[in-house]
mmCIF file of C-alpha atoms in Angstrom:
data_model
loop_
_atom_site.group_PDB
_atom_site.id
_atom_site.type_symbol
_atom_site.label_atom_id
_atom_site.label_comp_id
_atom_site.label_asym_id
_atom_site.label_seq_id
_atom_site.Cartn_x
_atom_site.Cartn_y
_atom_site.Cartn_z
ATOM 1 C CA MET A 1 -25.952 -11.597 0.540
ATOM 2 C CA PRO A 2 -25.057 -9.652 -3.143
ATOM 3 C CA PHE A 3 -27.338 -6.595 -1.721
ATOM 4 C CA ILE A 4 -24.718 -5.999 0.927
ATOM 5 C CA ASP A 5 -21.715 -6.690 -1.718
ATOM 6 C CA ASN A 6 -23.135 -4.131 -4.057
ATOM 7 C CA ILE A 7 -23.158 -1.576 -1.240
ATOM 8 C CA LEU A 8 -19.821 -2.209 -0.480
ATOM 9 C CA GLU A 9 -18.526 -1.871 -4.007
ATOM 10 C CA ASP A 10 -20.481 1.295 -4.367
ATOM 11 C CA PHE A 11 -18.780 2.434 -1.140
ATOM 12 C CA ILE A 12 -15.336 1.299 -2.413
ATOM 13 C CA GLY A 13 -15.668 2.750 -6.034
ATOM 14 C CA SER A 14 -14.220 1.540 -9.271
ATOM 15 C CA GLY A 15 -11.009 2.444 -10.998
ATOM 16 C CA VAL A 16 -7.779 1.254 -12.700
ATOM 17 C CA THR A 17 -5.259 -0.872 -10.565
ATOM 18 C CA TYR A 18 -1.710 -0.353 -10.841
ATOM 19 C CA PRO A 19 0.330 -1.678 -12.603
ATOM 20 C CA ILE A 20 -1.744 -0.981 -15.769
ATOM 21 C CA GLU A 21 -2.481 -4.106 -17.725
ATOM 22 C CA LEU A 22 -4.317 -4.483 -20.768
ATOM 23 C CA ASP A 23 -7.176 -6.950 -21.631
ATOM 24 C CA SER A 24 -7.391 -8.905 -24.688
ATOM 25 C CA ARG A 25 -9.128 -6.263 -26.456
ATOM 26 C CA GLY A 26 -6.484 -3.606 -25.870
ATOM 27 C CA CYS A 27 -8.801 -2.027 -22.976
ATOM 28 C CA VAL A 28 -7.964 -1.181 -19.439
ATOM 29 C CA PRO A 29 -9.928 -2.958 -16.979
ATOM 30 C CA ILE A 30 -11.978 -1.283 -14.483
ATOM 31 C CA SER A 31 -11.708 -2.684 -10.997
ATOM 32 C CA THR A 32 -13.742 -2.791 -8.072
ATOM 33 C CA GLY A 33 -13.818 -3.770 -4.646
ATOM 34 C CA PHE A 34 -10.809 -4.726 -2.258
ATOM 35 C CA LYS A 35 -8.199 -5.054 -5.468
ATOM 36 C CA LEU A 36 -8.816 -1.560 -5.633
ATOM 37 C CA ILE A 37 -7.887 -0.414 -2.302
ATOM 38 C CA GLU A 38 -4.847 -2.728 -2.292
ATOM 39 C CA SER A 39 -3.808 -1.029 -5.838
ATOM 40 C CA SER A 40 -4.182 2.303 -3.729
ATOM 41 C CA ILE A 41 -2.139 1.439 -0.896
ATOM 42 C CA LYS A 42 0.684 0.023 -3.453
ATOM 43 C CA ILE A 43 0.720 3.135 -5.205
ATOM 44 C CA CYS A 44 1.028 5.557 -2.237
ATOM 45 C CA THR A 45 3.456 3.747 -0.463
ATOM 46 C CA ALA A 46 5.957 2.917 -3.183
ATOM 47 C CA TRP A 47 5.777 6.154 -5.020
ATOM 48 C CA PRO A 48 8.682 8.308 -4.017
ATOM 49 C CA LEU A 49 7.922 11.284 -1.867
ATOM 50 C CA GLY A 50 8.035 14.792 -3.923
ATOM 51 C CA GLN A 51 8.022 12.974 -7.335
ATOM 52 C CA ARG A 52 4.513 13.609 -8.329
ATOM 53 C CA PHE A 53 3.792 16.460 -10.800
ATOM 54 C CA PHE A 54 1.127 18.822 -9.067
ATOM 55 C CA LEU A 55 0.874 16.710 -5.997
ATOM 56 C CA ALA A 56 4.341 16.883 -4.410
ATOM 57 C CA GLU A 57 3.211 15.524 -0.733
ATOM 58 C CA PHE A 58 1.954 12.538 -2.426
ATOM 59 C CA GLY A 59 3.932 9.122 -1.469
ATOM 60 C CA SER A 60 5.946 7.890 1.081
ATOM 61 C CA GLN A 61 9.360 8.168 2.689
ATOM 62 C CA ILE A 62 10.477 4.449 2.160
ATOM 63 C CA THR A 63 12.835 5.164 -0.691
ATOM 64 C CA ARG A 64 14.965 7.555 1.416
ATOM 65 C CA ILE A 65 15.730 4.626 4.071
ATOM 66 C CA LEU A 66 17.208 2.051 1.257
ATOM 67 C CA GLU A 67 20.742 2.391 2.563
ATOM 68 C CA GLU A 68 19.962 2.160 6.363
ATOM 69 C CA PRO A 69 21.355 -0.940 8.365
ATOM 70 C CA ASN A 70 18.796 -3.360 9.194
ATOM 71 C CA ASP A 71 18.165 -2.559 12.855
ATOM 72 C CA THR A 72 15.119 -1.633 15.179
ATOM 73 C CA ILE A 73 15.507 1.934 13.820
ATOM 74 C CA LEU A 74 14.972 0.851 10.100
ATOM 75 C CA LYS A 75 11.841 -1.110 11.432
ATOM 76 C CA HIS A 76 10.301 1.749 13.229
ATOM 77 C CA LEU A 77 10.981 4.076 10.292
ATOM 78 C CA LEU A 78 9.511 1.564 7.816
ATOM 79 C CA SER A 79 6.372 1.162 10.101
ATOM 80 C CA THR A 80 6.144 4.668 10.601
ATOM 81 C CA PHE A 81 6.344 5.745 6.898
ATOM 82 C CA PHE A 82 3.987 3.018 5.650
ATOM 83 C CA LYS A 83 1.259 3.904 8.539
ATOM 84 C CA ASP A 84 1.502 7.684 7.369
ATOM 85 C CA ALA A 85 1.191 7.134 3.664
ATOM 86 C CA VAL A 86 -1.473 4.827 4.189
ATOM 87 C CA GLU A 87 -3.535 6.849 6.828
ATOM 88 C CA LYS A 88 -3.126 10.011 4.764
ATOM 89 C CA TRP A 89 -3.942 8.519 1.324
ATOM 90 C CA GLU A 90 -6.348 5.921 1.546
ATOM 91 C CA LYS A 91 -9.318 7.171 3.297
ATOM 92 C CA ARG A 92 -11.401 3.558 3.038
ATOM 93 C CA VAL A 93 -9.429 2.086 5.566
ATOM 94 C CA GLU A 94 -8.559 2.396 9.181
ATOM 95 C CA GLU A 95 -6.831 0.727 12.124
ATOM 96 C CA VAL A 96 -3.592 0.223 9.999
ATOM 97 C CA ILE A 97 -1.229 -2.225 11.818
ATOM 98 C CA VAL A 98 2.348 -2.710 10.361
ATOM 99 C CA THR A 99 4.366 -5.485 11.087
ATOM 100 C CA PHE A 100 7.217 -7.535 9.567
ATOM 101 C CA GLN A 101 7.673 -11.145 8.444
ATOM 102 C CA ASP A 102 10.766 -12.211 6.809
ATOM 103 C CA LEU A 103 13.669 -10.232 8.036
ATOM 104 C CA SER A 104 16.944 -10.713 6.192
ATOM 105 C CA TYR A 105 19.961 -8.546 5.418
ATOM 106 C CA THR A 106 18.767 -7.669 1.674
ATOM 107 C CA LYS A 107 14.808 -7.939 2.083
ATOM 108 C CA ILE A 108 12.123 -7.182 4.737
ATOM 109 C CA THR A 109 8.673 -8.099 4.195
ATOM 110 C CA VAL A 110 6.296 -5.552 5.374
ATOM 111 C CA LYS A 111 2.823 -6.627 6.356
ATOM 112 C CA VAL A 112 0.080 -4.106 6.622
ATOM 113 C CA ASP A 113 -3.188 -4.815 8.153
ATOM 114 C CA TYR A 114 -6.015 -2.762 7.829
ATOM 115 C CA ARG A 115 -10.088 -2.529 8.244
ATOM 116 C CA VAL A 116 -12.189 -1.250 5.468
ATOM 117 C CA ILE A 117 -14.178 1.772 7.145
ATOM 118 C CA ASN A 118 -17.779 0.485 8.286
ATOM 119 C CA THR A 119 -17.170 -3.179 7.779
ATOM 120 C CA PRO A 120 -16.021 -5.665 10.098
ATOM 121 C CA ARG A 121 -13.619 -7.247 7.105
ATOM 122 C CA THR A 122 -9.691 -7.048 7.611
ATOM 123 C CA GLU A 123 -7.431 -7.413 4.849
ATOM 124 C CA THR A 124 -3.841 -8.025 4.723
ATOM 125 C CA PHE A 125 -1.350 -6.083 2.098
ATOM 126 C CA ILE A 126 2.198 -7.817 1.892
ATOM 127 C CA PHE A 127 5.051 -5.240 0.441
ATOM 128 C CA PRO A 128 8.635 -6.792 -0.134
ATOM 129 C CA PHE A 129 11.015 -4.146 0.790
ATOM 130 C CA TYR A 130 14.324 -4.838 -1.065
ATOM 131 C CA ARG A 131 17.102 -3.033 0.229
ATOM 132 C CA ASN A 132 19.720 -3.774 -2.388
ATOM 133 C CA ILE A 133 19.362 -5.559 -5.876
ATOM 134 C CA THR A 134 21.761 -8.469 -6.254
ATOM 135 C CA THR A 135 22.616 -10.083 -9.764
#
């Protein structure tokens, strides 16, 4: 079904993914498809709120809760902050569901399930939320 894949890639668009990596020629490769959406979700959830020039409302508030105790309130805040950031800044997805997989004192693995608009395809984004940096 190459025709449908081409329409889907046209809908999703193309761009540079984060983190920026250079190819063998020293150029920045352009990505399309679901990799681009995943990169966009990574950027909008990991970027601290109020730290982007000329667009202070971009990002999420997850960096503000790094010192909170690992309890149900932290899980609720993480779920709310992830869902708010993805729904506000990634307009190509809908039906965002946030769950947690690996719960420990220093790390919480956040699982974000979403569906690309106008498609039956669901995707998953895994975000490791580290509370402390251990050496």
